[in-house]
Each structure stands twice: as structure tokens, then as C-alpha cells.
Amino acid sequence: MSAETLARAPSGVTWDGINWADVQRQVRRLQARIVKATQESRHNKVKALQWLLTHSFSGKALAVRRVTENKGKNTPGVDNVTWKTPVAKTNAIASLKRRGYSPLPLRRVLIPKKNGKTRPLGIPTMKCRAMQALYLLALEPIAETTADLNSYGFRPERSTADAGEQCFICLAKKTQAQWVLEADIQGCFDNISHDWMIANVPTDKTMLRKWLKAGFVYRHELFPTESGTPQGGIVSPVLANMTLDGLAARLAKRFPQEKQAGLRMYMIRYADDFIITGNSKEWLEHDVKPVVVEFLAERGLVLSPEKTKVTHIKDGFDFLGWNIRKYNGKLLIKPSKANVKAHLDKIREIIKGNKTAKQVNLIRLLNPVLRGWANYHRHVVSKKTFARIDHNIWSMLWQWATRRHPNKGVKWVKERYFRTQGARNWIFAATEEKEDGSKRDFILLKESDTPIQRHIKIKAAANPYDPQWEQYFESRWGKKMLSSAKGRGKMYRVWLRQDGMCPTCQKPITKRTPWDIRHMVKRTDGGSDAASNLQMYHLNCQRNQKYAEYEAV
């Protein structure tokens, strides 16, 4: 498709008439070409493809769709404008032009942190968000191709669970590192050098400079921005990641013989928090830390003195809400005490803030919090922690229930708010009766019912924008679906639609036969994750089919 065809919208197309599968297909093809050109170090080709993508109708449509369908879609910037109607969204696509674009300053709000301090959050206008989303479509494929292998924060298809599993891989064996440099960058987002980003981030320099120098408004007063990338901007996480990428390569260059010398150096990073392992405290403090300080200084950053320290694995350290520590030579990753306390404090706040609420409404408020926290920690050693939290929650709820009925006995209160199911006698549950006479039971989740399941770490080199990794990510997506009740239900519907038969060999798919799932219309071609677009097949059938195709070639 030519540049002219990509750049203009189809004649008369409205927001509701956009073919999103075709839009997605066009963008993913350009992103795959950007990845290939980056891998081949064809920098002029990369720039040409980026220009093509940022001036295309498909790119602009996807950018507008992102900012009008995410959680911040109803949060305006300083101009107090949001795009809610189809007409406004259609006009927004046409307004995303580089020529004449001048970003408005960000609206500054302060978010409280755990330590009592505040984190500044900058809220751009809808148009600035859409422009950033548009240029991010062209920048993120490069960021994913050039990223540090063990960087996991703010990256697609990666999570804290991957970082935790990498910690286990690097620290579990007896022969591995015993010392860990816990590093934290002081005010990372607020202090990154503008000059460094403009000189080194492979995106439109003019646009980047405009965003970085836009300033912010706080209490009706305009303030300039001399450094940093605003927390709240869509492009900011990728800019921060690209600023910190290269530290692993710098360490490998400075210590080329680290493996032969038994230094056991590994770096694991999540956003601006990272750890570096080593064979001795002295080596990490006197050799490795100066390299890190030098690397960060080039980018206008410094380590936080209060959070940066060297710890022995027997003493353990906290990372991403977990405590990682060896007990008698065995590495265990558990929910950290601080994280457990914060979780219980949040639950206590919800219960105390709803002293007079209906039991059904209280369960509605608590269940998402319990489910989210348990799912976050279900990949680590947390079964005993879950049971202890369940007991603490029961104590809170019993106090909540008895306070409502000071003149009633214990037995009456128990029968009013708690039920018996099987061997369990203290299930916090209630029944809601709807206007049509139907009834629905609401039961409080127990975190101890969450199964502990080992997380399979993503391959370090996996790139979601590279077509060569498409099958790998599709397989991971299928396994992720099976790990959730909602996902298993979808898989079961697919299995029923196929009458339990493999479409290739027409033989039954059972638990004993290895199988996998694929998209009939690939996601890179605009296919959806709906059950109607999924297909189950035997693994051997897929391998035999690929082998036959290879032989035919």
C-alpha cells in the first residue's frame, strides 16, 4: 500500500464505520518492518517507516482509539476537553497533524506515596495523549528490539512475575551469587536529562522536544520543565526504559571476564528498580556501583542513598512486593511484610468505611481487592500468608458484624452473616434479591483458595512486534487463558464448537493428548481473542503440517 493511501482516511468513513481489523493489520505490518530494519541497523529505513506510520490513517485511528477507551478517557487536561462522541473521535483523527502542532502544558496532580511523600502526575490534554500514542506506535517496536534482555517493567507481554522468576533463576542454586546490590534511582522520571533523550531516543526530535518542554500547570500557575519526562504521559514509560537500557551492556563491557572469574553478575530491572548480583560485597560496592553511577550520571540521574544497599541473600531483600531470601540454603520468595501490611490496611479501611453498608455491597468492594492481591502473589511461596490474611480478615468482619448488633448473641450474628458449606463453618456470604424476584448469592473470596502456580518466565529475547515470535506468544496466551476460570470457560466453548475433534486429523482432543490453541485470523492481522476466532489442535498435527509445508518448499 502506498504512502498516499495510508495517509488519508477512506472517503466518508465515520468512527463507527472503521474496519478495525484492517487498521490493526496495516499498523502491525509497518511495526514488523520497523523491527526488521532496526535489527539490520538500517537507521534511515527505520526513520522512513516511522514517518509512514505516524502519518497514516490507521496509526491515527488506533491512537485515538487507545486514548478514548482506556481508564483515563474521562479525565481531561488543562483544556477540560474529552472525546466521547463518534463525531468527536472522527474529527480527532483528522486533527492529528505534525505541522502546526503545539502541545498544551500538563495538568499537575499529586499522588500520595507509601512513605508519606507525593508523586507528581502530569495529565496531558486528549490531543497530546493521542499524538503521544501515535508516535509510540512507531517507537515501541524499536524499544522492544533494543531493550535489555532482563528488563521487565512497562513492556508488553512482560510482568513482575517474569522479574521474580528471573531472580529465582539467578539466586536459587548454591553455586550462584550470595550478594545483591539493591539499586533505586532517585526521582527517575523527574530528572532524566532532556538533552540526552533528544540526542539518543530514535523518534521525531521536534515532537519529543515539544512534549518535554511543554511545562505543567499547578494551582493555576504555569511552571517550565527543564528535565524529566512527565509521569502520566503515554510515551513516558518507554522513554524512561530506553534511557536505562544499555546498563547491562555497559556492565558486560566493563567486566568481560566476569563469568570466567566467577563474579556471578546478573542484572534484573523493573522500571527504575533493579538489582545486580555478585560474588562479594566489596566487588559490588567498589567495582560495580561506580559503573552504575557513571552510567546514570550521563543521563542526569543519581542513585537514592536511602534505598541503595548491598545485602547478603541470607538476610534477604524486598523487590517488587516480595521478600527474596535463603533459608538454610533454600531460596524462598514470599510476599514482603510491608506488602502484607499495606494489603491488610487497605482491607481494614474498606471495612471501617462501610460500617453501615449492606453485606452484599461490602463483599462487592472486598472481592476485587482480595482477588487481585492473591493473583499477584500466587506464583510465589504464599500459601501460609494467604491463610494468615484470611484469618485477619475474618477477625475484621466479625468485629464489623457484632458492632452492628450489640444486643444479639454470638450464635445469632453467626447465622445472620456466615454460612456453612461442606466442612467450612465461617463463610461470609449474603443473598441479594432482585426486582424480578430472582436471587443471587455473594460469597467473600478466600485467598487461601487461590492455587499456587509456578510462573513460566518469558524468553529474554522474545519480541511481540517480531513476526518470528508470533507462535511463541500465541502459545503463551493460550496457557495464560487456561490459568484463569474465565479463560478455561472460553477454551471449553472452543472445544465444544469443534465437537472435541482436531481440525487437522479429525481425532479427539483429550487431556492425555498434548494440544495447543491458535487464532484462525492472526492477531497481527487484526484477529480478535473471541472464542469464534480460536481453534484447538494437536501439537503433533501442527508440527507435521509445518514439516510438510517445509518439504513442499
XYZ file of C-alpha atoms in Angstrom:
553
model
C 0.000 0.000 0.000
C 1.394 3.411 -0.946
C 2.175 6.253 1.440
C -0.612 8.353 -0.093
C -3.198 5.607 0.508
C -2.048 5.102 4.103
C -2.064 8.813 4.914
C -5.651 9.652 4.068
C -8.874 8.320 5.548
C -11.215 6.357 3.298
C -13.773 8.692 1.780
C -16.778 9.252 4.033
C -15.626 6.855 6.760
C -17.010 7.630 10.216
C -15.835 6.307 13.572
C -18.460 3.550 13.636
C -17.593 2.551 10.074
C -13.849 1.964 10.583
C -12.645 -1.554 9.789
C -10.523 -2.086 12.899
C -9.142 -5.432 11.749
C -7.732 -3.766 8.633
C -6.410 -0.820 10.671
C -4.651 -3.181 13.070
C -3.232 -5.183 10.163
C -1.731 -2.115 8.479
C -0.109 -0.885 11.710
C 1.306 -4.287 12.646
C 2.843 -4.721 9.187
C 4.639 -1.389 9.472
C 5.778 -2.224 13.010
C 7.176 -5.571 11.831
C 9.106 -3.752 9.095
C 10.471 -1.307 11.696
C 11.707 -4.255 13.778
C 13.421 -5.830 10.786
C 15.100 -2.556 9.781
C 16.259 -1.999 13.376
C 17.755 -5.492 13.549
C 19.638 -4.780 10.319
C 20.827 -1.372 11.632
C 19.214 0.416 8.675
C 18.530 3.649 10.551
C 17.360 5.683 7.552
C 14.887 2.935 6.693
C 13.621 2.995 10.278
C 13.029 6.753 10.079
C 11.169 6.405 6.782
C 8.897 3.687 8.203
C 8.262 5.723 11.352
C 7.238 8.707 9.216
C 4.922 6.463 7.197
C 3.270 5.083 10.331
C 2.828 8.411 12.121
C 1.254 9.972 9.013
C -1.066 7.025 8.273
C -4.810 6.983 8.835
C -4.507 3.573 10.506
C -1.957 4.830 13.033
C -4.008 7.906 13.867
C -7.201 5.874 14.245
C -5.522 3.415 16.637
C -4.040 6.289 18.662
C -7.434 7.935 19.103
C -8.996 4.595 19.939
C -6.427 3.991 22.671
C -6.935 7.301 24.471
C -10.740 7.135 24.211
C -11.089 3.578 25.519
C -8.569 3.423 28.390
C -9.178 4.231 32.069
C -8.290 7.899 31.631
C -10.750 8.535 28.812
C -12.960 10.740 31.035
C -10.068 12.669 32.635
C -9.469 15.973 30.813
C -6.289 18.030 30.633
C -5.956 21.761 31.140
C -8.394 22.460 28.281
C -11.146 20.425 30.023
C -11.899 18.578 26.755
C -12.741 14.865 26.325
C -13.680 12.917 23.207
C -16.834 10.948 23.940
C -18.969 11.024 20.785
C -18.223 9.225 17.494
C -18.156 12.600 15.718
C -15.560 13.962 18.157
C -13.407 10.861 17.659
C -13.656 11.083 13.874
C -12.651 14.756 13.976
C -9.815 13.888 16.356
C -8.282 11.547 13.768
C -8.223 14.356 11.233
C -6.687 16.780 13.774
C -3.565 14.670 14.431
C -1.147 16.569 12.219
C 2.520 17.247 12.856
C 2.527 20.605 11.092
C 1.282 23.352 13.391
C 1.033 21.089 16.424
C 1.804 22.818 19.716
C 1.213 20.845 22.938
C -0.561 22.455 25.864
C 1.013 22.208 29.344
C 0.128 19.280 31.560
C -2.300 19.435 34.472
C -0.315 18.564 37.622
C -1.865 16.450 40.393
C -0.058 14.941 43.401
C -0.496 11.257 44.247
C 0.360 10.133 47.829
C 3.128 7.507 48.205
C 3.605 4.837 50.890
C 6.411 6.768 52.597
C 4.227 9.846 53.138
C 5.675 11.764 50.197
C 3.809 12.577 46.988
C 4.373 11.564 43.379
C 3.679 14.257 40.757
C 1.402 13.116 37.950
C 1.055 15.110 34.734
C -2.207 14.809 32.797
C -1.889 15.836 29.122
C -4.812 17.014 27.017
C -6.626 14.451 24.882
C -4.905 15.668 21.710
C -1.449 15.479 23.323
C -2.243 11.960 24.570
C -3.328 10.906 21.089
C -0.202 12.399 19.482
C 1.990 10.579 22.003
C 0.099 7.334 21.397
C 0.603 7.792 17.642
C 4.361 8.282 17.894
C 4.578 5.488 20.464
C 3.259 3.067 17.817
C 6.405 3.832 15.818
C 8.810 3.955 18.787
C 7.843 0.876 20.816
C 8.939 -1.694 18.182
C 12.432 -0.175 18.338
C 12.380 -0.095 22.142
C 11.435 -3.785 22.268
C 14.149 -4.726 19.782
C 16.944 -2.882 21.591
C 15.799 -3.394 25.213
C 17.921 -5.026 27.918
C 17.135 -8.728 27.994
C 16.187 -8.757 31.668
C 14.155 -5.566 31.798
C 10.510 -6.255 32.647
C 8.788 -3.003 33.622
C 6.346 -1.154 31.342
C 6.884 -3.606 28.487
C 4.203 -5.529 26.576
C 3.836 -9.236 27.446
C 6.161 -8.851 30.462
C 5.291 -8.598 34.143
C 6.631 -8.577 37.683
C 6.167 -12.359 37.714
C 8.840 -12.634 34.993
C 11.210 -10.495 37.074
C 10.551 -12.632 40.155
C 11.215 -15.837 38.253
C 14.472 -14.411 36.888
C 15.518 -13.634 40.485
C 14.891 -17.277 41.350
C 16.927 -18.467 38.353
C 19.875 -16.221 39.266
C 19.917 -16.844 43.022
C 18.457 -20.279 43.807
C 21.459 -22.562 43.263
C 24.171 -22.971 45.881
C 26.868 -22.030 43.364
C 25.237 -18.730 42.436
C 25.687 -15.218 43.814
C 25.329 -14.595 47.545
C 25.338 -10.783 47.466
C 22.834 -8.400 45.900
C 23.128 -4.691 45.096
C 19.648 -3.228 45.594
C 19.518 -0.073 43.490
C 16.869 2.613 43.315
C 17.080 5.736 41.178
C 16.184 8.970 42.918
C 13.275 10.678 41.155
C 13.922 8.833 37.902
C 11.048 10.231 35.829
C 11.601 13.793 37.067
C 15.345 14.047 36.492
C 16.190 12.403 33.154
C 18.247 14.775 31.026
C 16.240 16.307 28.171
C 19.370 16.736 26.080
C 20.254 13.049 26.444
C 16.762 11.904 25.407
C 16.596 14.238 22.417
C 20.024 13.064 21.245
C 19.527 9.331 21.792
C 15.842 8.351 21.573
C 15.084 7.304 17.954
C 11.899 9.282 17.392
C 10.892 12.614 15.839
C 13.199 15.084 17.651
C 10.921 18.062 17.117
C 7.893 16.302 18.603
C 9.900 14.925 21.507
C 11.323 18.352 22.347
C 7.833 19.881 22.322
C 6.493 17.275 24.768
C 9.469 17.552 27.108
C 9.351 21.370 27.200
C 5.560 21.729 27.443
C 5.600 22.593 31.169
C 2.791 21.994 33.644
C 0.028 23.917 35.395
C -0.371 23.598 39.166
C -2.857 25.716 41.114
C -3.439 27.935 38.072
C 0.271 28.721 37.715
C 2.467 27.679 34.759
C 5.809 26.031 35.525
C 8.514 25.157 32.958
C 10.066 21.672 32.733
C 13.850 21.642 32.485
C 14.373 17.901 32.993
C 12.486 14.634 33.260
C 9.615 13.012 31.429
C 6.155 13.508 32.975
C 4.594 10.613 34.875
C 1.190 10.288 33.271
C 2.258 10.737 29.656
C 1.619 7.736 27.420
C 5.118 7.829 25.946
C 6.898 8.425 29.286
C 7.395 4.777 30.397
C 9.046 3.880 27.084
C 11.261 6.976 27.239
C 12.358 6.011 30.765
C 13.033 2.411 29.715
C 15.089 3.494 26.711
C 17.059 5.847 28.965
C 18.011 2.972 31.280
C 18.535 0.370 28.539
C 22.205 -0.282 27.958
C 23.256 -0.669 31.579
C 23.534 -4.444 31.199
C 25.723 -3.985 28.108
C 27.861 -1.393 29.946
C 28.445 -3.825 32.822
C 29.248 -6.686 30.429
C 31.757 -4.464 28.607
C 33.390 -3.287 31.833
C 33.619 -6.824 33.254
C 34.164 -9.056 30.174
C 35.658 -11.903 32.224
C 33.014 -11.915 34.949
C 31.817 -15.463 34.190
C 35.287 -16.952 33.954
C 36.307 -15.127 37.131
C 33.270 -16.418 38.994
C 31.864 -12.968 39.719
C 28.279 -14.240 39.107
C 26.974 -10.901 37.848
C 23.356 -10.643 36.724
C 21.125 -7.595 36.413
C 17.331 -7.692 36.756
C 15.379 -4.469 36.240
C 11.755 -3.471 36.603
C 11.260 0.169 35.552
C 13.660 2.198 37.739
C 14.137 -0.534 40.402
C 16.892 -3.034 39.716
C 19.227 -5.476 41.410
C 22.698 -6.666 40.462
C 24.077 -9.911 41.872
C 27.725 -10.565 42.674
C 30.138 -12.851 44.490
C 31.200 -10.356 47.163
C 30.049 -7.216 48.929
C 33.309 -5.414 48.228
C 33.193 -6.098 44.483
C 29.625 -4.804 44.185
C 30.334 -1.672 46.228
C 33.763 -0.712 44.872
C 33.678 -2.022 41.281
C 30.086 -2.425 40.078
C 28.388 0.512 41.818
C 30.760 3.149 40.329
C 29.933 1.861 36.823
C 26.216 2.235 37.584
C 26.749 5.743 38.976
C 28.726 6.749 35.877
C 26.059 5.327 33.529
C 23.261 7.189 35.328
C 25.199 10.470 35.557
C 25.368 10.638 31.746
C 21.564 10.666 31.798
C 21.192 13.184 34.630
C 20.293 10.545 37.225
C 21.645 9.532 40.641
C 21.089 6.569 42.945
C 18.917 7.047 46.032
C 21.245 6.845 49.084
C 18.477 5.633 51.410
C 17.291 2.802 49.156
C 20.550 1.642 47.549
C 22.440 -1.001 49.557
C 24.281 -4.320 49.317
C 22.611 -7.274 51.055
C 23.533 -10.905 51.662
C 20.997 -13.411 50.368
C 20.716 -14.981 53.862
C 19.409 -11.657 55.174
C 17.077 -11.277 52.198
C 15.802 -8.212 50.381
C 12.469 -6.803 49.222
C 11.821 -6.483 45.498
C 8.501 -5.768 43.754
C 6.440 -6.579 46.856
C 8.256 -9.845 47.632
C 10.919 -10.822 50.112
C 13.653 -12.887 48.472
C 15.781 -14.802 50.951
C 17.634 -18.085 51.509
C 16.645 -20.227 54.480
C 19.300 -22.857 55.256
C 20.480 -22.698 51.657
C 16.979 -22.834 50.102
C 15.707 -19.744 48.258
C 12.134 -18.748 49.058
C 10.232 -15.835 47.533
C 7.390 -14.691 49.788
C 5.090 -11.659 49.987
C 7.028 -8.976 51.875
C 5.895 -7.843 55.327
C 5.404 -4.293 54.068
C 3.223 -5.508 51.199
C 1.110 -7.702 53.504
C 0.662 -4.805 55.937
C -0.385 -2.433 53.136
C -2.893 -5.036 51.884
C -4.439 -5.544 55.336
C -4.542 -1.785 55.919
C -6.471 -1.329 52.684
C -8.967 -4.050 53.616
C -9.361 -2.574 57.114
C -10.012 0.845 55.597
C -12.728 -0.565 53.321
C -14.441 -2.389 56.185
C -14.285 0.599 58.556
C -15.538 2.919 55.825
C -18.623 0.736 55.267
C -19.854 0.120 58.816
C -23.484 0.584 57.817
C -23.304 -0.844 54.288
C -25.222 -3.897 53.189
C -23.316 -7.141 53.436
C -23.676 -7.693 49.680
C -22.133 -4.300 48.923
C -19.229 -4.935 51.299
C -18.498 -8.245 49.568
C -18.603 -6.467 46.198
C -15.974 -3.992 47.424
C -13.672 -6.570 49.020
C -13.613 -9.337 46.406
C -11.718 -7.429 43.655
C -9.065 -6.375 46.200
C -8.643 -9.921 47.529
C -8.612 -11.487 44.064
C -6.086 -9.013 42.650
C -3.646 -9.342 45.550
C -3.856 -13.135 45.630
C -3.352 -13.418 41.867
C -0.277 -11.177 42.092
C 1.338 -13.417 44.736
C 0.098 -16.817 43.539
C 3.387 -17.561 41.750
C 5.491 -17.427 44.936
C 5.552 -19.149 48.339
C 2.412 -17.555 49.742
C 0.028 -20.313 50.922
C 0.664 -19.657 54.629
C 0.466 -15.908 54.036
C -2.915 -16.320 52.334
C -4.220 -18.358 55.301
C -2.971 -15.772 57.810
C -4.609 -12.946 55.856
C -7.895 -14.888 55.689
C -7.829 -15.205 59.477
C -7.150 -11.477 59.923
C -9.992 -10.620 57.551
C -12.332 -12.916 59.470
C -11.471 -11.038 62.683
C -12.215 -7.704 60.995
C -15.534 -8.969 59.612
C -16.584 -10.487 62.938
C -15.955 -7.146 64.611
C -17.906 -5.434 61.802
C -20.860 -7.809 62.286
C -21.022 -7.754 66.111
C -20.803 -3.958 66.171
C -23.997 -3.761 64.092
C -25.933 -5.883 66.594
C -24.675 -5.169 70.125
C -27.791 -6.728 71.701
C -27.646 -10.018 69.801
C -25.843 -13.190 70.798
C -22.876 -14.792 69.055
C -24.974 -17.577 67.530
C -27.487 -15.131 66.041
C -24.728 -12.974 64.499
C -23.035 -16.032 63.014
C -26.256 -17.309 61.427
C -27.035 -13.830 60.103
C -23.714 -13.176 58.324
C -21.910 -16.507 57.998
C -22.839 -19.776 56.336
C -21.727 -23.400 56.361
C -20.623 -25.171 53.181
C -19.209 -28.668 53.484
C -16.523 -28.654 56.175
C -16.407 -24.853 56.356
C -18.462 -23.104 59.014
C -17.463 -19.459 58.647
C -18.193 -18.386 55.076
C -19.048 -14.684 54.838
C -21.947 -14.696 52.375
C -25.229 -12.965 51.592
C -28.118 -13.288 49.155
C -29.355 -10.403 47.024
C -32.947 -10.444 45.817
C -33.572 -8.574 42.577
C -36.693 -6.721 41.490
C -37.801 -9.599 39.244
C -37.768 -11.972 42.223
C -34.572 -13.781 41.261
C -31.855 -14.309 43.855
C -28.069 -14.222 43.657
C -25.550 -15.356 46.247
C -22.443 -13.290 47.020
C -19.589 -15.089 48.794
C -16.424 -13.466 50.091
C -13.336 -14.903 48.420
C -10.758 -16.724 50.493
C -7.201 -16.008 49.391
C -6.129 -19.469 50.579
C -8.333 -20.966 47.829
C -6.027 -19.419 45.210
C -3.852 -22.213 43.771
C -0.102 -21.687 43.876
C 1.183 -21.998 40.318
C 4.778 -21.596 39.153
C 5.146 -18.854 36.556
C 6.884 -19.710 33.282
C 9.251 -16.844 32.540
C 9.128 -15.218 29.136
C 12.130 -15.862 26.908
C 14.535 -12.973 27.239
C 14.771 -12.221 23.506
C 11.028 -12.556 22.773
C 9.713 -9.555 20.821
C 5.919 -9.161 20.390
C 6.461 -6.982 17.297
C 8.658 -9.544 15.515
C 6.605 -11.999 13.381
C 9.155 -14.739 14.150
C 7.893 -14.830 17.745
C 4.201 -14.896 16.840
C 3.701 -18.612 17.508
C 5.534 -18.358 20.837
C 3.314 -15.541 22.116
C 0.197 -17.292 20.869
C 1.159 -20.394 22.838
C 1.827 -18.309 25.981
C -1.514 -16.603 25.523
C -3.266 -19.983 25.403
C -1.568 -21.152 28.624
C -2.494 -17.872 30.311
C -6.119 -18.368 29.323
C -6.121 -21.850 30.858
C -4.831 -20.499 34.174
C -7.986 -18.415 34.728
C -11.561 -19.625 35.220
C -12.833 -17.226 32.540
C -10.171 -18.418 30.111
C -10.924 -22.097 30.758
C -14.580 -21.399 30.017
C -13.620 -19.892 26.666
C -11.393 -22.869 25.828
C -14.251 -25.231 26.684
C -16.564 -23.368 24.287
C -13.982 -23.719 21.518
C -13.645 -27.442 22.268
C -17.432 -27.881 22.111
C -17.664 -25.975 18.829
C -15.165 -28.406 17.312
C -17.044 -31.400 18.809
C -13.833 -32.163 20.689
C -12.028 -33.012 17.439
C -8.744 -31.770 15.982
C -9.469 -29.996 12.655
C -6.299 -31.468 11.084
C -6.512 -35.185 11.914
C -10.189 -35.358 12.932
C -9.298 -37.298 16.084
C -10.434 -36.451 19.633
C -8.654 -33.810 21.710
C -8.417 -35.061 25.307
C -6.432 -34.247 28.452
C -3.994 -37.033 27.541
C -3.243 -35.698 24.068
C -0.905 -32.645 24.011
C -2.741 -29.762 22.405
C -2.464 -26.035 21.871
C -4.580 -23.165 20.592
C -4.215 -20.726 17.699
C -6.052 -17.780 16.185
C -7.695 -18.527 12.839
C -7.201 -14.876 11.861
C -3.879 -13.929 13.449
C -3.841 -11.130 15.967
C -1.187 -9.414 13.883
C -3.711 -9.396 11.054
C -6.436 -7.882 13.209
C -7.943 -11.092 14.578
C -9.717 -10.940 17.926
C -9.436 -13.099 21.052
C -13.088 -14.149 20.790
C -13.899 -17.854 21.006
C -15.198 -17.746 17.431
C -11.668 -16.885 16.223
C -9.900 -19.636 18.202
C -9.062 -23.194 17.199
C -7.688 -26.114 19.204
C -5.357 -28.656 17.602
C -2.958 -31.470 18.460
C 0.641 -30.348 18.847
C 1.876 -33.198 16.656
C -0.578 -32.243 13.897
C 0.787 -28.700 13.884
C 4.387 -29.947 13.736
C 3.595 -32.394 10.916
C 1.809 -29.665 8.968
C 4.780 -27.295 9.288
C 7.153 -30.078 8.235
C 5.009 -30.822 5.158
C 4.993 -27.129 4.223
C 8.789 -27.019 4.628
C 9.215 -30.113 2.432
C 6.946 -28.586 -0.225
C 9.160 -25.508 -0.352
